[in-house]
Coordinates of C-alpha atoms and ligand atoms in Angstrom, one line a residue:
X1 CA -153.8 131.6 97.4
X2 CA -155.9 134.4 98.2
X3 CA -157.5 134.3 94.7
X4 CA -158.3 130.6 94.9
X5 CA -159.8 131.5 98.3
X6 CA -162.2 134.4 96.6
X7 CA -162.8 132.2 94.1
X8 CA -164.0 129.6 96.6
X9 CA -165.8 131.5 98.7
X10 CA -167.7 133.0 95.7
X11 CA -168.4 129.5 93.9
X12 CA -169.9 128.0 97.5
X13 CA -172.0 131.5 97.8
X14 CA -173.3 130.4 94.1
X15 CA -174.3 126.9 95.5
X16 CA -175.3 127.9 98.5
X17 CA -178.1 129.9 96.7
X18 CA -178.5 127.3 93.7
X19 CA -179.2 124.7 96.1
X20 CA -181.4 126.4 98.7
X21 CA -183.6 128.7 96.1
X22 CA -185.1 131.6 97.5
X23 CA -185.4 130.5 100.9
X24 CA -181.9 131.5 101.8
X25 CA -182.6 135.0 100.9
X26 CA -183.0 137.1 103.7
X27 CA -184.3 140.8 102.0
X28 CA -182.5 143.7 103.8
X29 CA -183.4 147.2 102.1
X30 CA -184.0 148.8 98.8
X31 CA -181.0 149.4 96.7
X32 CA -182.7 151.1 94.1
X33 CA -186.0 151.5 92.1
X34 CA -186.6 150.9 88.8
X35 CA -189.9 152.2 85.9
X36 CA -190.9 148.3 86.5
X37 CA -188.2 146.0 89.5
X38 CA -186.7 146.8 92.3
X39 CA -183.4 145.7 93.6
X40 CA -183.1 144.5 97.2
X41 CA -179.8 144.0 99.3
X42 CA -180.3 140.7 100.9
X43 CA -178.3 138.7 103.1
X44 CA -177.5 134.7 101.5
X45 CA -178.1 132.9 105.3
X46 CA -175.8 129.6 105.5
X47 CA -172.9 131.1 103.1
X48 CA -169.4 132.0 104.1
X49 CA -169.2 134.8 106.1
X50 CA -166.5 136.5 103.3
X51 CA -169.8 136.8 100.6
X52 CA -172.8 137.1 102.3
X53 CA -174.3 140.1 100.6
X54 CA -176.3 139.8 97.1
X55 CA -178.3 142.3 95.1
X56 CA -181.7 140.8 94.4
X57 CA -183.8 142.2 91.1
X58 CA -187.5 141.8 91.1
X59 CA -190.3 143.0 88.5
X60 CA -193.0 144.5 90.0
X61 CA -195.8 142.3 90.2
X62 CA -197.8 144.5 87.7
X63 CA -194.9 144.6 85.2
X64 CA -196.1 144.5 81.5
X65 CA -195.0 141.5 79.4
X66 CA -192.2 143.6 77.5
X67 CA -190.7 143.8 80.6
X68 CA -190.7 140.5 81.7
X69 CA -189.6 140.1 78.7
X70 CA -186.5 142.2 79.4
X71 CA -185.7 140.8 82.4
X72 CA -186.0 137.8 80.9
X73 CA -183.6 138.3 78.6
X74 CA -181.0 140.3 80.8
X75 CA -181.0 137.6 82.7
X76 CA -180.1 134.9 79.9
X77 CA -177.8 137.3 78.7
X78 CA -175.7 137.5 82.3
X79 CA -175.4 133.8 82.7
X80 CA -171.9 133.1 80.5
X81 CA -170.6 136.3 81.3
X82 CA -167.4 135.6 83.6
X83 CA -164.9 139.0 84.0
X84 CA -163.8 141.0 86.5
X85 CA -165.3 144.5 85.0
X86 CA -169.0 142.9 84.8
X87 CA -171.6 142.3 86.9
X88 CA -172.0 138.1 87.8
X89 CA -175.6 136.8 88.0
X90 CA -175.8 133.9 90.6
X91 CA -179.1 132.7 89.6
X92 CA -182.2 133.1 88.7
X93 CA -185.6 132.1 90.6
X94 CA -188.4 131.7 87.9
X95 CA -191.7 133.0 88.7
X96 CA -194.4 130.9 91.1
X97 CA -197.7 131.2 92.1
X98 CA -196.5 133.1 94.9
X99 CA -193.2 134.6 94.1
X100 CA -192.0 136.9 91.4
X101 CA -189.4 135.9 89.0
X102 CA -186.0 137.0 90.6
X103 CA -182.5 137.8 89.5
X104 CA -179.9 137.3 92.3
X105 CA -176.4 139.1 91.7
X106 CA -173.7 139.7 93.2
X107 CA -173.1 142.9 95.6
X108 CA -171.3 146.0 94.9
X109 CA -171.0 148.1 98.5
X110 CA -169.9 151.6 96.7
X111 CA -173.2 151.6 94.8
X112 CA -173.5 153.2 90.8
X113 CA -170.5 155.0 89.7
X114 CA -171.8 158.8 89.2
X115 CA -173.0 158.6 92.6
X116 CA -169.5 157.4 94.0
X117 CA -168.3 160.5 91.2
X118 CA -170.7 163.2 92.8
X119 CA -169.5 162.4 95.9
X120 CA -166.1 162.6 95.3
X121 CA -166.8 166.1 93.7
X122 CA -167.1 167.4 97.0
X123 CA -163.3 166.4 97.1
X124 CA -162.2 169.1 95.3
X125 CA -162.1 172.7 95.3
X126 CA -165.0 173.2 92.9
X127 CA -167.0 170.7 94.7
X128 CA -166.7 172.3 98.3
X129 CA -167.7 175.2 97.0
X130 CA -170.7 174.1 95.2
X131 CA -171.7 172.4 98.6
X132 CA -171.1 175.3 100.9
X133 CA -173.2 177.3 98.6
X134 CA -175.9 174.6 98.9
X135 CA -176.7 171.6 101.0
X136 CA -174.0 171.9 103.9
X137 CA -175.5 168.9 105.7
X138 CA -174.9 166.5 102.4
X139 CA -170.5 167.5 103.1
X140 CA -169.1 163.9 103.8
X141 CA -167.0 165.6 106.6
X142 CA -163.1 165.3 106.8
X143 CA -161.2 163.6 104.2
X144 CA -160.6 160.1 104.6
X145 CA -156.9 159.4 106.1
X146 CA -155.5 157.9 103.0
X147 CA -155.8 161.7 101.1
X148 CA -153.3 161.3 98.6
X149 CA -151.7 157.9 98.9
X150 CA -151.0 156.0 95.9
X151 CA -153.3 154.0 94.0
X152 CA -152.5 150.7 94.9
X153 CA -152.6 151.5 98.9
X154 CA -156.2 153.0 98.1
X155 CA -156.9 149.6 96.0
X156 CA -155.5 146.9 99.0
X157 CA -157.5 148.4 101.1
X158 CA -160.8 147.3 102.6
X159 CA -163.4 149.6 103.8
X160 CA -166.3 148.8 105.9
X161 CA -169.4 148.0 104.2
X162 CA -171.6 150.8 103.0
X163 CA -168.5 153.6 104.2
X164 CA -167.8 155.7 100.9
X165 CA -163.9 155.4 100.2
X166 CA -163.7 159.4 100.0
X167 CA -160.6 159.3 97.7
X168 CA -159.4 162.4 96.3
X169 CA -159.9 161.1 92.0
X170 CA -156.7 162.2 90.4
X171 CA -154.7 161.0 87.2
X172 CA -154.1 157.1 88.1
X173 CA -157.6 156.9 89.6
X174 CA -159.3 158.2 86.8
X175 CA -157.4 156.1 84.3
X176 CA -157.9 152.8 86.8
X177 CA -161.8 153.4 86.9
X178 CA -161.9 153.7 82.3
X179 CA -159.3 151.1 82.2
X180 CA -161.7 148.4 84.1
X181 CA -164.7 149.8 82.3
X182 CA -163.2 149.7 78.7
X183 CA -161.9 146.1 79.6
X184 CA -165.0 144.8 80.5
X185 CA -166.5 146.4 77.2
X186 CA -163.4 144.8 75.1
X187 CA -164.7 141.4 76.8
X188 CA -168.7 141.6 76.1
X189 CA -168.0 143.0 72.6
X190 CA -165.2 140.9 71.6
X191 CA -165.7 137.5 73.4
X192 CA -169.2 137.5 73.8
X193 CA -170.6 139.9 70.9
X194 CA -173.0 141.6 73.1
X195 CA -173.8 145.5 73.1
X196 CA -174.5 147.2 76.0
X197 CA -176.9 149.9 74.5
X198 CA -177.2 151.9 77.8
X199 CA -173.2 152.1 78.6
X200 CA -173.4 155.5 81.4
X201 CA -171.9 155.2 84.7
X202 CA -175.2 155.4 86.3
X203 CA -175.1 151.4 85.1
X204 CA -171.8 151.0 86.5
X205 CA -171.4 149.4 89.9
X206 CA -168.0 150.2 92.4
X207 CA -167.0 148.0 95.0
X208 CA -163.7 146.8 97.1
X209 CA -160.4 148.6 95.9
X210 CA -162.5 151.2 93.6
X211 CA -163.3 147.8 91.6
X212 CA -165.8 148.7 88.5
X213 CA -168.3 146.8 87.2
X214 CA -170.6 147.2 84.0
X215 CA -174.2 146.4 84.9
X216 CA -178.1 147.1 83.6
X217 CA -178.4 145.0 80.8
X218 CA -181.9 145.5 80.3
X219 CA -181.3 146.8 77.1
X220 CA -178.6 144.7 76.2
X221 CA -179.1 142.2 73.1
X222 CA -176.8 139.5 71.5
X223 CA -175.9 140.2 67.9
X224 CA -176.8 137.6 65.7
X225 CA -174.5 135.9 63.4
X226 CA -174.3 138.0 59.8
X227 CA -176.0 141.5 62.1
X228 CA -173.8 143.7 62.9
X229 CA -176.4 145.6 64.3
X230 CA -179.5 146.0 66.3
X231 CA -182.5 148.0 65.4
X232 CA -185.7 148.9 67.6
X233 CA -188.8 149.9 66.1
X234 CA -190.5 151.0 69.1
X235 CA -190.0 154.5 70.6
X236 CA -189.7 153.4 74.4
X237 CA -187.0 155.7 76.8
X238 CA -184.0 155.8 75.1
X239 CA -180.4 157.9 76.9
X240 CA -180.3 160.0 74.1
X241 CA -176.9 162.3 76.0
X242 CA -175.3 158.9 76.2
X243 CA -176.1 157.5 72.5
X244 CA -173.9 157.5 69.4
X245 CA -174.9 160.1 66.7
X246 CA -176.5 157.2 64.4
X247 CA -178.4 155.6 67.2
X248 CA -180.3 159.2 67.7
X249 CA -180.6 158.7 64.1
X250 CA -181.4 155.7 62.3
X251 CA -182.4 153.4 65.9
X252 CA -179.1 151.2 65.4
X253 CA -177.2 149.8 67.8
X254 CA -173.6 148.7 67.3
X255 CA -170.4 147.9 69.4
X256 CA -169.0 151.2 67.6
X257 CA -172.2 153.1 69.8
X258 CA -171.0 151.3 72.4
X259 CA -167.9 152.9 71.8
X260 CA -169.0 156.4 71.5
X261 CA -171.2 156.0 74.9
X262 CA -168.1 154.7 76.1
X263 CA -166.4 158.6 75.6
X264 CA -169.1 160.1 77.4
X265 CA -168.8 157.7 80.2
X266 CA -165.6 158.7 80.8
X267 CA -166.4 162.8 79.9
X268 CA -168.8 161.9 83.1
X269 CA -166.0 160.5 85.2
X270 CA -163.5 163.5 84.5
X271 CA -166.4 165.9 85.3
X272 CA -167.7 164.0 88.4
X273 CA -170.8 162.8 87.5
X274 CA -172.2 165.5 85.1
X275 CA -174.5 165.7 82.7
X276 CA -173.6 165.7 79.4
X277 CA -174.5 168.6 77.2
X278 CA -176.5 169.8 80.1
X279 CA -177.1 173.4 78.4
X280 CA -178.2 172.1 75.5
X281 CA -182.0 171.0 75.3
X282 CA -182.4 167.0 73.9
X283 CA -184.4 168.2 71.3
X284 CA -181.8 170.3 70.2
X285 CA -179.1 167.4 70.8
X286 CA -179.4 166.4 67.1
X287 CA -178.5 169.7 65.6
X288 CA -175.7 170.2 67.3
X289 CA -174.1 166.8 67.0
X290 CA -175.0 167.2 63.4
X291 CA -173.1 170.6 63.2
X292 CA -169.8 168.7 64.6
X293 CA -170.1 170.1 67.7
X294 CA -169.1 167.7 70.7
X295 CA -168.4 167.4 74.6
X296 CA -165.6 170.1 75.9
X297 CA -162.8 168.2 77.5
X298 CA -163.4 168.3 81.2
X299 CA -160.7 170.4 83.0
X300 CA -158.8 167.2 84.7
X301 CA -158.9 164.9 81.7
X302 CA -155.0 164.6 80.0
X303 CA -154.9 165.5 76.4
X304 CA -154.0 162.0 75.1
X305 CA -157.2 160.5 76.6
X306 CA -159.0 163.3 75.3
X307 CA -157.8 162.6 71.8
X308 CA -159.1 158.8 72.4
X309 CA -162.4 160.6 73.1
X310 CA -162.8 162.6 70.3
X311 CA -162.1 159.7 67.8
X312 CA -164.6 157.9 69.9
X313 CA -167.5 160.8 68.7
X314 CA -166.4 160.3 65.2
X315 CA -169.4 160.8 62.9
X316 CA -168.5 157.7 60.8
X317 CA -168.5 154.4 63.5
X318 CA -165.8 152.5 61.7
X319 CA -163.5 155.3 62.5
X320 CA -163.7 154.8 66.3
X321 CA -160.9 153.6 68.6
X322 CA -161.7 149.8 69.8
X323 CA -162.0 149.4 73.6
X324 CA -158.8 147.4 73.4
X325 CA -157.3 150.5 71.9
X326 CA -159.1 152.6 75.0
X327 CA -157.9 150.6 77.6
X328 CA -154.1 150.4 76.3
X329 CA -154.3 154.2 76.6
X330 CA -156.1 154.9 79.8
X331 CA -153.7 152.0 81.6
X332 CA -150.7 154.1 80.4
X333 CA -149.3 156.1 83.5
X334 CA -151.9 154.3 85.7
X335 CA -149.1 154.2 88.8
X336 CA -147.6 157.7 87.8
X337 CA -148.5 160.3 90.3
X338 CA -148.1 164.7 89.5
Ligands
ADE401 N1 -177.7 148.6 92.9 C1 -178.2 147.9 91.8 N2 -177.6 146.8 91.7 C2 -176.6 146.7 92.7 C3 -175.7 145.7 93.0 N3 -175.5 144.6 92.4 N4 -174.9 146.0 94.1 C4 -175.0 147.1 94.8 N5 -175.9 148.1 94.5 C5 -176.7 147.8 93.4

């Protein structure tokens, strides 16, 4: 009952905006800045109270056509795509004389995932020391009054908007946040033959009951019928720590790269938020994936997702673990609690 409410409430907010345009959207404040859009927090006036917010994506008004072109195309992309691990578009305003094109999507209150991960880093006893060395202000203060409770407690509970849920990560929670990731991976490579290209949890979106969501599919693209991959000419910015070994390489994208960024996602969750490789320079990155050399396993990740992990670095693509695979084994123990 309370599904078929959700599912209400979020089907009226999606005609509520449909049939109103952009007049509905009241702008609130900058959620983040991109090279060439912005995304807005904005307030849908006249919708049900339950989903009012929405994350509005703009290009800047001096945006080169490649990029228009981008957004374009992220936005075509995000129309079928229905699951609970990715990000729903609502709609899209085409551009006017007066108005830039704009992407309206739905709202995530906990923000990008390695920021919800740095902040949770202050959790633990690394973390509060790093932060008493440095920026004492930047503590988040006494932990919240669930500490350790179980997983599912954390997950029915709602916290007020824009509040961090400062949960202590531990087994279950890291395994919940890969499951949802490498399920809605499974569903975009699988169902809808997309890949991500730019899989990091910087592109990954948190919201109620530490619920993840892929997003940033600016450089997403659709594989076409007999391609199994993709291949860019043009030397734009490219996440070389996030990229498969081939990608760095040749300039191919497949869902096996996906499946490779997909490990370092989650070597970024275990280590809250850090960089991968960080000693070693990117123009050094080459060398030493070529030499075999790969990603340590981060103190708090188990040895049987680690194992997952370093099949998903495997030099030769074919030999990776599918995200199906990666989600059966992060979901294991998920409730199970040291
Ligand atoms: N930042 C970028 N996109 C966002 C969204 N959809 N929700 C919340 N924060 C965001």
């Amino acid at each position: 009952e309370i599904l078929a409410r959700l599912m209400s409430g979020s089907r009226a907010l999606e005609d509520v905006v449909r049939q109103r345009g952009r007049s509905c959207l009241k702008f609130e404040r900058v959620l983040g800045e991109g090279q060439f859009g912005t995304v807005n927090r904005a307030i849908v006036t006249g919708a049900p109270a339950l989903h009012q917010h929405v994350a509005v994506k703009q290009l800047k008004d001096n945006a080169e056509a490649k990029h228009k072109q981008d957004f374009l195309s992220e936005a075509e992309l995000l129309k079928p795509l229905k699951h609970d691990n990715v990000i729903r578009a609502i709609a899209l305003f085409p551009q006017t004389a007066g108005a830039p094109a704009c992407l309206v999507l739905e709202y995530l209150e906990y923000g990008d995932l390695r920021n919800l991960l740095r902040k949770c880093l202050a959790l633990t006893d690394r973390g509060r020391d790093r932060f008493n060395q440095s920026r004492k202000s930047d503590f988040p203060g006494p932990l919240n009054p669930l500490g350790e409770a179980p997983l599912s407690a954390i997950c029915a509970l709602n916290f007020p908007h824009d509040v961090m849920p400062w949960v202590r990560l531990t087994e279950p929670e890291f395994r919940f946040i890969l499951s949802q990731v490498a399920e809605g991976m499974a569903y975009l490579s699988s169902v809808h033959r997309l890949v991500h290209r730019d899989l990091a949890t910087r592109n990954c979106l948190v919201g109620r009951g530490l619920n993840i969501k892929i997003a940033d599919f600016g450089l997403s693209r659709e594989l076409v019928d007999d391609k199994d991959y993709y291949r860019v000419q043009s030397k734009g910015k490219l996440p070389i720590r996030t990229m498969a070994i081939e990608s760095i390489f040749y300039r191919t994208w497949t869902t096996e790269s996906d499946i490779w960024s997909m490990g370092v996602l989650a070597w970024e969750v275990f280590t809250y938020g850090d960089t991968p490789y960080k000693a070693v320079p990117l123009d050094q990155l080459v060398t030493f994936l070529e030499t075999g050399k790969r990603l340590a396993r981060p103190p708090d990740c188990p040895m049987e997702i680690f194992e997952v992990l370093q099949g998903t670095w495997n030099a030769t693509p074919s030999s990776r673990p599918s995200f199906e695979k990666i989600a059966e084994v992060c979901k294991r123990n998920l409730n199970v609690r040291d």
